[in-house]
Each structure stands twice: as C-alpha cells, then as structure tokens.
PDB file of C-alpha atoms and ligand atoms in Angstrom:
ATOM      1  CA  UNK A1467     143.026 155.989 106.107  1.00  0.00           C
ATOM      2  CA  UNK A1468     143.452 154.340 109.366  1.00  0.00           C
ATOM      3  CA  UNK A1469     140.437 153.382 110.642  1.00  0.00           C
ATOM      4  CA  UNK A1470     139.367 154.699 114.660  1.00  0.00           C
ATOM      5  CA  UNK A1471     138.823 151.815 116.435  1.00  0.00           C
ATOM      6  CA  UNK A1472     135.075 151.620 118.441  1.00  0.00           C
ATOM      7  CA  UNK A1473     134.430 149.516 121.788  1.00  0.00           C
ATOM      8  CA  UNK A1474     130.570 149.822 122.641  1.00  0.00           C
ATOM      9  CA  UNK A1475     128.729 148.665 125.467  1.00  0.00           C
ATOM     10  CA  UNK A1476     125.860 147.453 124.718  1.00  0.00           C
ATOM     11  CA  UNK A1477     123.944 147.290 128.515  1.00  0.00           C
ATOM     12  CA  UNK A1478     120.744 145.054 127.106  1.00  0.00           C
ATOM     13  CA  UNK A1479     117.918 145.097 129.018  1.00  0.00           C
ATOM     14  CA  UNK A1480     119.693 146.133 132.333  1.00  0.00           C
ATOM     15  CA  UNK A1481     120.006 149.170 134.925  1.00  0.00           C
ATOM     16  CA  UNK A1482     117.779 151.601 135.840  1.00  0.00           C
ATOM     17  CA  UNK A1483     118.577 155.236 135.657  1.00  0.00           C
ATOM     18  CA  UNK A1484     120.330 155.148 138.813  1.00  0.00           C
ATOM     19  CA  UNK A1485     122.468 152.724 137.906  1.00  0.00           C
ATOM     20  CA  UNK A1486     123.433 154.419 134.251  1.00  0.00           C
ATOM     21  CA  UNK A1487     123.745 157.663 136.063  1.00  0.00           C
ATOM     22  CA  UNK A1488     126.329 155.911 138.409  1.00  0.00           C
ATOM     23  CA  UNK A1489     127.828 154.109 135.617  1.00  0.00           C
ATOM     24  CA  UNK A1490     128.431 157.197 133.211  1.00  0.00           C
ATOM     25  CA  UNK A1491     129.952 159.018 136.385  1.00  0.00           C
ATOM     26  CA  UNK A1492     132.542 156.511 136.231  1.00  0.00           C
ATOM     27  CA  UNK A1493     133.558 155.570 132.478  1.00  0.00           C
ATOM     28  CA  UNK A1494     133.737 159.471 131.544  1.00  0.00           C
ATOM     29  CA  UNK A1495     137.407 160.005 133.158  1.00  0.00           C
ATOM     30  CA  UNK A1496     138.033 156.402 131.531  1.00  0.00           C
ATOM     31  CA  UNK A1497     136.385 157.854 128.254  1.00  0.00           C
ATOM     32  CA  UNK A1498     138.363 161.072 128.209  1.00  0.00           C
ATOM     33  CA  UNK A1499     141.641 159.724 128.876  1.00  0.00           C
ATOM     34  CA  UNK A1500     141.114 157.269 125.706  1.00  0.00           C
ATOM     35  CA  UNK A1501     142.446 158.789 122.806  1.00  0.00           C
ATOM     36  CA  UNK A1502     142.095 157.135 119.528  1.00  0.00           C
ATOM     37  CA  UNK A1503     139.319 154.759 120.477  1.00  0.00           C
ATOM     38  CA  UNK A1504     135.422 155.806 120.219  1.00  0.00           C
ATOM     39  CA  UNK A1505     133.694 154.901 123.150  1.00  0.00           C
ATOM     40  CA  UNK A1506     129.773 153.868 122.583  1.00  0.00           C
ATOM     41  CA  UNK A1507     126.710 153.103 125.664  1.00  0.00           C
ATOM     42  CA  UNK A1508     124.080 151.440 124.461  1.00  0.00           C
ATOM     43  CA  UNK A1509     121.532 152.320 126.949  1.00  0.00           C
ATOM     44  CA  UNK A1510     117.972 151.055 127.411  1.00  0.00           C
ATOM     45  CA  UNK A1511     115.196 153.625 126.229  1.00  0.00           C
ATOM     46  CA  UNK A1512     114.698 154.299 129.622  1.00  0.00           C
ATOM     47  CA  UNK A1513     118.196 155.603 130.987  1.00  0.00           C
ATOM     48  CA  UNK A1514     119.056 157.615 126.971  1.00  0.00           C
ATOM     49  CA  UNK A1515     118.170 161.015 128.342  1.00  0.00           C
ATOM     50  CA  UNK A1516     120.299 160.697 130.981  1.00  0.00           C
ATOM     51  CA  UNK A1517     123.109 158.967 128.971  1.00  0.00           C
ATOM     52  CA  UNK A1518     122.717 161.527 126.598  1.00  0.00           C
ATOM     53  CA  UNK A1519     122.379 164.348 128.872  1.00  0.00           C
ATOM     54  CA  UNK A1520     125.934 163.096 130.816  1.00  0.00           C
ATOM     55  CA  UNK A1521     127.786 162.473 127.472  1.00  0.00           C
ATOM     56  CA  UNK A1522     127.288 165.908 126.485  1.00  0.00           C
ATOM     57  CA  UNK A1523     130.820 167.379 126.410  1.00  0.00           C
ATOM     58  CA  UNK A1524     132.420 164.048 126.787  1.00  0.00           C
ATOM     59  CA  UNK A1525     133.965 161.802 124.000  1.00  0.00           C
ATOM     60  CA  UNK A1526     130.917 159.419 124.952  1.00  0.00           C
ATOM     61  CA  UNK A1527     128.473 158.297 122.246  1.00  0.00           C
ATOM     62  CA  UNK A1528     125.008 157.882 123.842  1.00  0.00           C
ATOM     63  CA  UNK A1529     123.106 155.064 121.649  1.00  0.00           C
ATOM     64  CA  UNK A1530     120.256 153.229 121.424  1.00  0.00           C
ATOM     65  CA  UNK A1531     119.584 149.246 121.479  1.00  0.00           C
ATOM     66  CA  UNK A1532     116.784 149.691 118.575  1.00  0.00           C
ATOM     67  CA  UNK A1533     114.111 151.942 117.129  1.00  0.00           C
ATOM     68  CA  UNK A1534     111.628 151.732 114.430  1.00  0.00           C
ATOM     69  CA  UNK A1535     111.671 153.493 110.501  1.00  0.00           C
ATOM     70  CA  UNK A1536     109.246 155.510 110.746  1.00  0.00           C
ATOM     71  CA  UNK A1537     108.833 158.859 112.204  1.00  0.00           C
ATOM     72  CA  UNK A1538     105.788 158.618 114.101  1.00  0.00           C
ATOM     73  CA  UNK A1539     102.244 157.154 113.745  1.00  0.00           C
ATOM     74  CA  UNK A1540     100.100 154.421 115.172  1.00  0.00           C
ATOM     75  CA  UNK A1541     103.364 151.775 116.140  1.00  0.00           C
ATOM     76  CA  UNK A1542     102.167 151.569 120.011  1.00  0.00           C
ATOM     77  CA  UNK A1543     105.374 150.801 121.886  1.00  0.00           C
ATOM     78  CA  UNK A1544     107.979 151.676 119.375  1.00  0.00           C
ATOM     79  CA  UNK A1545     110.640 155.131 119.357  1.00  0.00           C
ATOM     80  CA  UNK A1546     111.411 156.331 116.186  1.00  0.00           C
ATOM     81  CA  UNK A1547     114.938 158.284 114.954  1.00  0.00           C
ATOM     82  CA  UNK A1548     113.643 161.766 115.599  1.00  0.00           C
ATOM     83  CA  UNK A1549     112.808 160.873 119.424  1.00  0.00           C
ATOM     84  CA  UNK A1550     116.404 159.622 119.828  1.00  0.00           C
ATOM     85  CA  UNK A1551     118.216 162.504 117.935  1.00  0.00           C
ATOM     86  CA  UNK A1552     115.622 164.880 120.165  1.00  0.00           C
ATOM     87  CA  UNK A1553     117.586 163.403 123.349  1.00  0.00           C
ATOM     88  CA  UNK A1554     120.653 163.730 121.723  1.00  0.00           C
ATOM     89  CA  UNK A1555     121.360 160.177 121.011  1.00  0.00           C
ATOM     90  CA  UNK A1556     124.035 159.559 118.052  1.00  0.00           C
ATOM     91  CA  UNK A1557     123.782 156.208 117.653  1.00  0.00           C
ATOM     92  CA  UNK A1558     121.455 153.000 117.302  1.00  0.00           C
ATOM     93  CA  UNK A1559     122.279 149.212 117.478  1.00  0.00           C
ATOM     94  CA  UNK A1560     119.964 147.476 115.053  1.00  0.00           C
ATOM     95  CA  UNK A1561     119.713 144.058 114.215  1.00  0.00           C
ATOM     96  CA  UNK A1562     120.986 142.561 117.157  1.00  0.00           C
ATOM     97  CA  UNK A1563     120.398 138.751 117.012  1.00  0.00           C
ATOM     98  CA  UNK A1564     118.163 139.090 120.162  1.00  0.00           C
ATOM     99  CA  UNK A1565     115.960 141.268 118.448  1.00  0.00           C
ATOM    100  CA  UNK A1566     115.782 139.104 115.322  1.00  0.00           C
ATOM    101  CA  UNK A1567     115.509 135.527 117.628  1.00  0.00           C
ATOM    102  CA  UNK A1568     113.334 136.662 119.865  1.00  0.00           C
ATOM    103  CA  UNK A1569     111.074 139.387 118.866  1.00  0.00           C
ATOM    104  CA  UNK A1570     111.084 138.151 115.024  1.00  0.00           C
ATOM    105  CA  UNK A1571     112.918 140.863 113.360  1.00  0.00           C
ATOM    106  CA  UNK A1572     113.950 140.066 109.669  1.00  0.00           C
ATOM    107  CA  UNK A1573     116.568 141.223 107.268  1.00  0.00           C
ATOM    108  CA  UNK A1574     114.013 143.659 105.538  1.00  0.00           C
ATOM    109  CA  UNK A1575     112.855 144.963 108.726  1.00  0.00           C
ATOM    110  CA  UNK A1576     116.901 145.647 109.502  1.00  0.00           C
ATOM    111  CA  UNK A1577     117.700 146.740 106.178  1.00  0.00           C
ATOM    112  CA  UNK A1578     114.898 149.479 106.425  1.00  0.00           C
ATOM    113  CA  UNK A1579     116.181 150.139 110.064  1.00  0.00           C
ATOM    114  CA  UNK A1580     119.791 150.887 109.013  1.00  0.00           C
ATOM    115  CA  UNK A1581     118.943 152.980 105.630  1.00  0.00           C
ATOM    116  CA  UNK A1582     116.673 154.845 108.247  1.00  0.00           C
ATOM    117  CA  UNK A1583     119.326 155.483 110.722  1.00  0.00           C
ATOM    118  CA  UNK A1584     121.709 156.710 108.011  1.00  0.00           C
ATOM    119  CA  UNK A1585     119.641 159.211 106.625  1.00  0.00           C
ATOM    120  CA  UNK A1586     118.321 160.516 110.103  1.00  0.00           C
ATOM    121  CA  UNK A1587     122.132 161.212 110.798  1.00  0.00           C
ATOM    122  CA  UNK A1588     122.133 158.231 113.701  1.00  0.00           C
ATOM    123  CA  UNK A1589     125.226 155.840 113.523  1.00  0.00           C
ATOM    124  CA  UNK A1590     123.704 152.250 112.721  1.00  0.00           C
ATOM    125  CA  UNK A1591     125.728 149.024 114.547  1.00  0.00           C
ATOM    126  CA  UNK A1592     124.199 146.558 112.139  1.00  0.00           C
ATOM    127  CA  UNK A1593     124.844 142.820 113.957  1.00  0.00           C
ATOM    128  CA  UNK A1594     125.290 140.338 111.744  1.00  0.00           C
ATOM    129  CA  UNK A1595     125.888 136.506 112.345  1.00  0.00           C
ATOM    130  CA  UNK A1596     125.266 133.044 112.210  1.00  0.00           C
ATOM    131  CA  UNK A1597     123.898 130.155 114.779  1.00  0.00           C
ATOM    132  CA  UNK A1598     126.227 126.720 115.851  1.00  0.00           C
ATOM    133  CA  UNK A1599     124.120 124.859 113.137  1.00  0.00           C
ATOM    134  CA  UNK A1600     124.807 126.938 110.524  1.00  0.00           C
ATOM    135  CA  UNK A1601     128.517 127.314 111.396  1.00  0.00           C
ATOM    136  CA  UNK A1602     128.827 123.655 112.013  1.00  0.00           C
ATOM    137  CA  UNK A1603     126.803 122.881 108.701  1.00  0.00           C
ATOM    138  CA  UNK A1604     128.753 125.050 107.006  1.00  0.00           C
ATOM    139  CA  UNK A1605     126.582 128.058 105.939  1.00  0.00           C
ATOM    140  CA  UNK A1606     128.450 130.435 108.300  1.00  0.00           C
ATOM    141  CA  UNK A1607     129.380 132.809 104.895  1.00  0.00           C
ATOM    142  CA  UNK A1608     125.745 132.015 103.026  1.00  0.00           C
ATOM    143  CA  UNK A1609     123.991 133.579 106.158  1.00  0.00           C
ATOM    144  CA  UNK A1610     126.491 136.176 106.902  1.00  0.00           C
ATOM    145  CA  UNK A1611     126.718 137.346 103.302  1.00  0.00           C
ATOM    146  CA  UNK A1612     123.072 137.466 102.821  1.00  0.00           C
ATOM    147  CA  UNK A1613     122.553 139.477 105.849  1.00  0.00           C
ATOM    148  CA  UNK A1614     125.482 141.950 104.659  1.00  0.00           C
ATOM    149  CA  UNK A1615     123.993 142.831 101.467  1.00  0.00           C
ATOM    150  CA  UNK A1616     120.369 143.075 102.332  1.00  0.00           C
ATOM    151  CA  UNK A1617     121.616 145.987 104.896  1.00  0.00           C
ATOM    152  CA  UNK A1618     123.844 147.531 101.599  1.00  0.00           C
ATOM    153  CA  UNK A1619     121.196 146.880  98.922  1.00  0.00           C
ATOM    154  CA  UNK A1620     119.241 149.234 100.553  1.00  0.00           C
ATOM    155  CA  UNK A1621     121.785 151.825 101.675  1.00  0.00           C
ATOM    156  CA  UNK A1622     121.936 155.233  99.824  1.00  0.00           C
ATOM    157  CA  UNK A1623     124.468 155.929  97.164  1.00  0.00           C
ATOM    158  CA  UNK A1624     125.769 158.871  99.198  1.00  0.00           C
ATOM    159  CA  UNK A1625     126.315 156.752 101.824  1.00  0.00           C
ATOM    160  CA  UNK A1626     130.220 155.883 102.830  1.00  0.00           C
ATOM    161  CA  UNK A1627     131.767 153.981 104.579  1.00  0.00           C
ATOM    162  CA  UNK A1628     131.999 155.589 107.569  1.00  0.00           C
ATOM    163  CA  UNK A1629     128.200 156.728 108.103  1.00  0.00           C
ATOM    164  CA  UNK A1630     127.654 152.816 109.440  1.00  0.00           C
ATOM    165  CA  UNK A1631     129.352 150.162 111.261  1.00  0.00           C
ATOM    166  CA  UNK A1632     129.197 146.397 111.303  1.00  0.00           C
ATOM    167  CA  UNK A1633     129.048 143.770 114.126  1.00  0.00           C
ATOM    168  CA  UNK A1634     130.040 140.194 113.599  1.00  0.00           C
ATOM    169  CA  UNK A1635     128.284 138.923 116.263  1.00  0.00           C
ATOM    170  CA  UNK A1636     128.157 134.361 116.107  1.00  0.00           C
ATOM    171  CA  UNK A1637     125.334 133.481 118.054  1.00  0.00           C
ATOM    172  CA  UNK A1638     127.038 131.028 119.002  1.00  0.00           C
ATOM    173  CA  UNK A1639     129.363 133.055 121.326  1.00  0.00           C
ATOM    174  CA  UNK A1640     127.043 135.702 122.517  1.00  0.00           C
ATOM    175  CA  UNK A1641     126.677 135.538 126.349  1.00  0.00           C
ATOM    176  CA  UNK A1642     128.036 132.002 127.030  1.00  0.00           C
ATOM    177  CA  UNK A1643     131.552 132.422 127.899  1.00  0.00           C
ATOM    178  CA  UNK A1644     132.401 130.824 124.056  1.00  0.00           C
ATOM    179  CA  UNK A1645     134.432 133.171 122.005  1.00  0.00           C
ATOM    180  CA  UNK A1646     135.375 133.372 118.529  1.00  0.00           C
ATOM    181  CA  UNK A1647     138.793 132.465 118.108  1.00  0.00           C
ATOM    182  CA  UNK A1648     140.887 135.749 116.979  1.00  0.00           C
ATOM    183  CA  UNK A1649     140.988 133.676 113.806  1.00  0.00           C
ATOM    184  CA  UNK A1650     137.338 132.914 113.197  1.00  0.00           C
ATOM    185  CA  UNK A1651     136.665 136.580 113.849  1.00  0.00           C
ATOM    186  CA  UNK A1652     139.259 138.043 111.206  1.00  0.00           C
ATOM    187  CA  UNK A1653     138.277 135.498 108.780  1.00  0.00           C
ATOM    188  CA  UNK A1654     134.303 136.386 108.874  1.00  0.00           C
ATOM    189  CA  UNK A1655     135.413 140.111 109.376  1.00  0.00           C
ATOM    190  CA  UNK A1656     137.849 139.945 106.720  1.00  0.00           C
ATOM    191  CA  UNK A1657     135.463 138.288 104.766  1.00  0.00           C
ATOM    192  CA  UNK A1658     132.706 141.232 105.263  1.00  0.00           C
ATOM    193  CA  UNK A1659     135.072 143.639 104.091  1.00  0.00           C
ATOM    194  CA  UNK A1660     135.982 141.812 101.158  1.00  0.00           C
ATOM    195  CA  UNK A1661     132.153 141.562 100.094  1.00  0.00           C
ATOM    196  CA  UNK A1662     131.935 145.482 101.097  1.00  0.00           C
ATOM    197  CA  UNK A1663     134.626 146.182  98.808  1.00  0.00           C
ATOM    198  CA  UNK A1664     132.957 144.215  96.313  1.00  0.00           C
ATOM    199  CA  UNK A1665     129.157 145.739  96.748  1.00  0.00           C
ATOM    200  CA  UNK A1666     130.527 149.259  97.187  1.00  0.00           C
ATOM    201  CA  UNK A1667     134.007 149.804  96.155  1.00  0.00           C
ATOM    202  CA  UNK A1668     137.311 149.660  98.125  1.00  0.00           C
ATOM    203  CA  UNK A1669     137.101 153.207 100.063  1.00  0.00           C
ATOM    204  CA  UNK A1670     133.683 152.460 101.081  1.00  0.00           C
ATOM    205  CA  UNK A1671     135.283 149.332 102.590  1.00  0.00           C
ATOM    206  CA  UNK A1672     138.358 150.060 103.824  1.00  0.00           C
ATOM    207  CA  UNK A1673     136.813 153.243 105.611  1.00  0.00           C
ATOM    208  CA  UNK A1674     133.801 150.934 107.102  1.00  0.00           C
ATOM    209  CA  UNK A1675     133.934 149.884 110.600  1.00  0.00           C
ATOM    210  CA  UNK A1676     133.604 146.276 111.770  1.00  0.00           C
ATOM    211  CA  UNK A1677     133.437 145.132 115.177  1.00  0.00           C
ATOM    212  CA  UNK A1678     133.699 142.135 116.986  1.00  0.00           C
ATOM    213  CA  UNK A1679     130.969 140.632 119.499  1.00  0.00           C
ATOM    214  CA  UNK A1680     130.443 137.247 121.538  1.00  0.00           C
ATOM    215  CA  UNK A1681     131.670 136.392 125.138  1.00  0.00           C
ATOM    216  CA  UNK A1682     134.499 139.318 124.701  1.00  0.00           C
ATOM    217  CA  UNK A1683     136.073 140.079 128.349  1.00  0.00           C
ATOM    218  CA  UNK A1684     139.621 141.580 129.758  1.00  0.00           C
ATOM    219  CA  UNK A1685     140.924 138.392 129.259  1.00  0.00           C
ATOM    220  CA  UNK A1686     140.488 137.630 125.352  1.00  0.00           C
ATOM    221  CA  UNK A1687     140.006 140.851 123.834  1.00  0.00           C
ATOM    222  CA  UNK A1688     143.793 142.254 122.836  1.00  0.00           C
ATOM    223  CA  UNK A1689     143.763 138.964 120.688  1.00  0.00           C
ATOM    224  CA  UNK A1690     140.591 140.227 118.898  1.00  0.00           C
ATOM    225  CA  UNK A1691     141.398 143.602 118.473  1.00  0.00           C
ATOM    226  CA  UNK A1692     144.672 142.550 117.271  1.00  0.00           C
ATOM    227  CA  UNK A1693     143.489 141.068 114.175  1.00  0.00           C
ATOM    228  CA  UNK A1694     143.571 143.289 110.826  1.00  0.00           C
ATOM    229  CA  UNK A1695     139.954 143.949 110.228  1.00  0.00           C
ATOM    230  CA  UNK A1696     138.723 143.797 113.591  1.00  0.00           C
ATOM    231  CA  UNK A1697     138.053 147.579 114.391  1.00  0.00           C
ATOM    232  CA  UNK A1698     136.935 146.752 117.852  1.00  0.00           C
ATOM    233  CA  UNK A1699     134.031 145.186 120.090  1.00  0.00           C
ATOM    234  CA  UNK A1700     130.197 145.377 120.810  1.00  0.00           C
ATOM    235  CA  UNK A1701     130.252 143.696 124.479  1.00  0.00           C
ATOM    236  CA  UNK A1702     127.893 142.563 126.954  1.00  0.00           C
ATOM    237  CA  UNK A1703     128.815 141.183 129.969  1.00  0.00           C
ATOM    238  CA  UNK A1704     131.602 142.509 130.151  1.00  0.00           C
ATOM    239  CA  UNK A1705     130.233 146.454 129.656  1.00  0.00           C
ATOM    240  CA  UNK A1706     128.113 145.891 132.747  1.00  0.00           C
ATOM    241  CA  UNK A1707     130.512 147.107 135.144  1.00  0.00           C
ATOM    242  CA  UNK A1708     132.535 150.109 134.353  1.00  0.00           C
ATOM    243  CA  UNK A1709     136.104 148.800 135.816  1.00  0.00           C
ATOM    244  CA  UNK A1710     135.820 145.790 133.322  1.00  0.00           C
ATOM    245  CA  UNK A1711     134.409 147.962 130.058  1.00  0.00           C
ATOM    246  CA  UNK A1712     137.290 150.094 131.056  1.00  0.00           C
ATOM    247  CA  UNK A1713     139.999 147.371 130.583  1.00  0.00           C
ATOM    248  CA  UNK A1714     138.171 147.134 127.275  1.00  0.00           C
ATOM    249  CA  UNK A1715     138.725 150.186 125.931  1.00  0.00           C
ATOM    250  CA  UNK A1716     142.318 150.606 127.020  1.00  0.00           C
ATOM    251  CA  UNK A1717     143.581 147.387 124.961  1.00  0.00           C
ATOM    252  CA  UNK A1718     141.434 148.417 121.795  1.00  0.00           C
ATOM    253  CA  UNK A1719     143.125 151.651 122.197  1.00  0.00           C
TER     254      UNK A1719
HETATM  255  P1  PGA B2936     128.191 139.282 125.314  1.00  0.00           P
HETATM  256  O1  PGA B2936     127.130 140.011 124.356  1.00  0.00           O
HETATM  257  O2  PGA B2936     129.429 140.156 125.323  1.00  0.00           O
HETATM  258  O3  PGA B2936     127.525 139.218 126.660  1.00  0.00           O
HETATM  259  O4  PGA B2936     128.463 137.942 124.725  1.00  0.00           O
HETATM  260  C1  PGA B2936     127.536 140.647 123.183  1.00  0.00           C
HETATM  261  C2  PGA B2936     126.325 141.189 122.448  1.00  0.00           C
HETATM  262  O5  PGA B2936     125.290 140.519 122.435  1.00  0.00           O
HETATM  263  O6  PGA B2936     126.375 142.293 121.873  1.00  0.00           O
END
C-alpha cells in the first residue's frame, strides 16, 4: 500500500490569530488543489479554534504543537486531548526536540503523550532525533533507536501503522539553514522503518508514516521527498509564509 505522503507546518511559537486567520485564507485553495498529499498546521493553542474552525470542509488537518496525558485535573497551564478534539483538532506534534531541550520533556513523558494521542483518536507526529555530538560521536542510531521504541513499547496492540507518524528531526539541522543530506535522511528514515518492522511487523511498518524535518525550504526539499522512506516534511521556517509552504506541498505531491 502506497503510502500518502504528509507536509506539516509546524508554525512554533508564532502568529496571532490574525495572522493564522490570514494564513489559512491563503493555503486552503493551495490545500484543495493538492491531491495525494495531506496537508497539516500546527498552530499555537491560541490560533486552534480558528484553524480548526477554517479547516472544516477543507483537506486541512488542524493540529496541535503539544498537550498533556491526562484528561483534566490540577496540571495549571497544560490542554489535554479532549480540549483539542472539542475544537476539532485531529492532530498533535509531540516530542518535538524543543519541547524535550528546553522545557525538559523525556522519552516517558513522550511515550505516554503518543499512546495518549492514539487512543483519544488524535494523530501523534512523534519527533525523534539526535544532537551534532551524538551524530559526530557516533550514537546517531543508539539515540534514535531508543527514542523509537520507548514511543512503540508503549503503543497499543491495536494500534497500526497508520494511527501515528514519525519525524526524523537532527537537531542538528533544525532552524539553522543545515540540512540533512537526502542521504542522511533515508538512511535514519530507512533505518526507523527497519526497527518498526522489527518491533511491530512489516505492515505496521510499511503502512507507518515518516517524515523529514531540519532547515527544509523550496530549494532542498524534492531531494528529500525523493528518497524511498521519506513520506514527507515537518517544516518551520519555511511554513511561515503560505507562498513558500505552498511550494512545499506541490513537490511532495
Ligand atoms: P525548521 O524547523 O524547518 O525551521 O528547521 C523544523 C522543525 O523544528 O520542525
């Protein structure tokens, strides 16, 4: 089964809801001209009702950046799956490297996050990748791997392949103009697969989504979606302005 490719825009902690509403006024006739590609907006907390609200009817999938496993309770400051799904949010990014550098998330926390997300019907984008010391150290696989299958460990049984997707994300090339080669990517992404396949059998893995994500722009990203495993992108940058997300989504179509 061939396996829809996804390019997601993942906005980070940027526009207000002016700004998404303008944004989302643009990228739907962009959005509903691409065929075969899913199109994802990752949208701060702040702008999801309205992302939500304008992807209604559109081939848009309104996500989230994170949220937190449980339902509700004393966690001041944190949103929890049924207060996305209630906005009509499909889809969550969790573990982004961000969150785990800078506001000290760990594989458990991520690996609770994604089995969460999976059973609340929410589409995780698990990130996954290493920093230039590990890579240049060698322990690119060892911390790839190990992030990997603390996310499956924890995954239901009944969960396949295609109720969660995977970002290869190097720290390394996230946000500083330094991407992946089209090589490096298939080679960790091919690699993922392979340990999928492995952990949960071959449909599981051959039906599992795997993106790409570091520094991708017009420029660089046919090369990356090109490669056999690479199922798309999770961009930055390069999703902040809809004429250059757009160019995005056209070559990974
Ligand atoms: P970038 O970010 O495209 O700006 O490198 C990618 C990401 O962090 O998801």
């Amino acid at each position: 089964m061939a396996r829809r490719p996804m390019m997601a825009a993942n906005w980070k902690m940027n526009k207000t809801v002016r700004e998404a509403q303008d944004y989302m006024a643009a990228l739907i006739p962009y959005a509903s001209d691409a065929e075969g590609v899913d199109v994802a907006v990752f949208a701060p907390f702040t702008c999801l009702s309205e992302v939500a609200r304008m992807a209604e009817g559109t081939p848009i999938i309104p996500g989230a950046q994170n949220f937190f496993y449980e339902d509700s309770g004393a966690y001041t400051g944190e949103i929890s799956a049924p207060m996305l799904l209630d906005l009509g949010v499909e889809a969550v990014i969790i573990g982004h490297s961000e969150r785990r550098e800078i506001f000290g998330e760990t594989d458990e926390m991520v690996a609770r996050k994604a089995a969460k997300a999976v059973s609340s019907g929410l589409l995780p984008v698990v990130c996954v990748g290493e920093t230039k010391e590990e890579r240049d150290a060698g322990g690119m696989w060892e911390k790839v791997s190990g992030q990997v299958k603390s996310v499956v460990e924890v995954l239901g049984g009944e969960a396949g392949g295609g109720s969660i997707v995977f970002a290869y994300e190097p720290i390394w090339a996230i946000g500083t103009g330094d991407t992946a080669t089209p090589e490096d990517a298939q080679d960790a992404i091919g690699r993922i697969r392979e340990l999928l396949g492995e952990l949960r059998g071959e449909d599981f893995a051959s039906e599992v989504r795997i993106l790409y994500g570091g520094s991708i722009k017009p420029e660089n990203v046919a090369q990356i979606v090109a490669q056999k495993d690479v199922d798309g992108g999770l961009v930055g940058g390069a999703s902040l302005e809809v004429e250059s997300f757009a160019r995005l989504i056209e070559a990974a179509g």
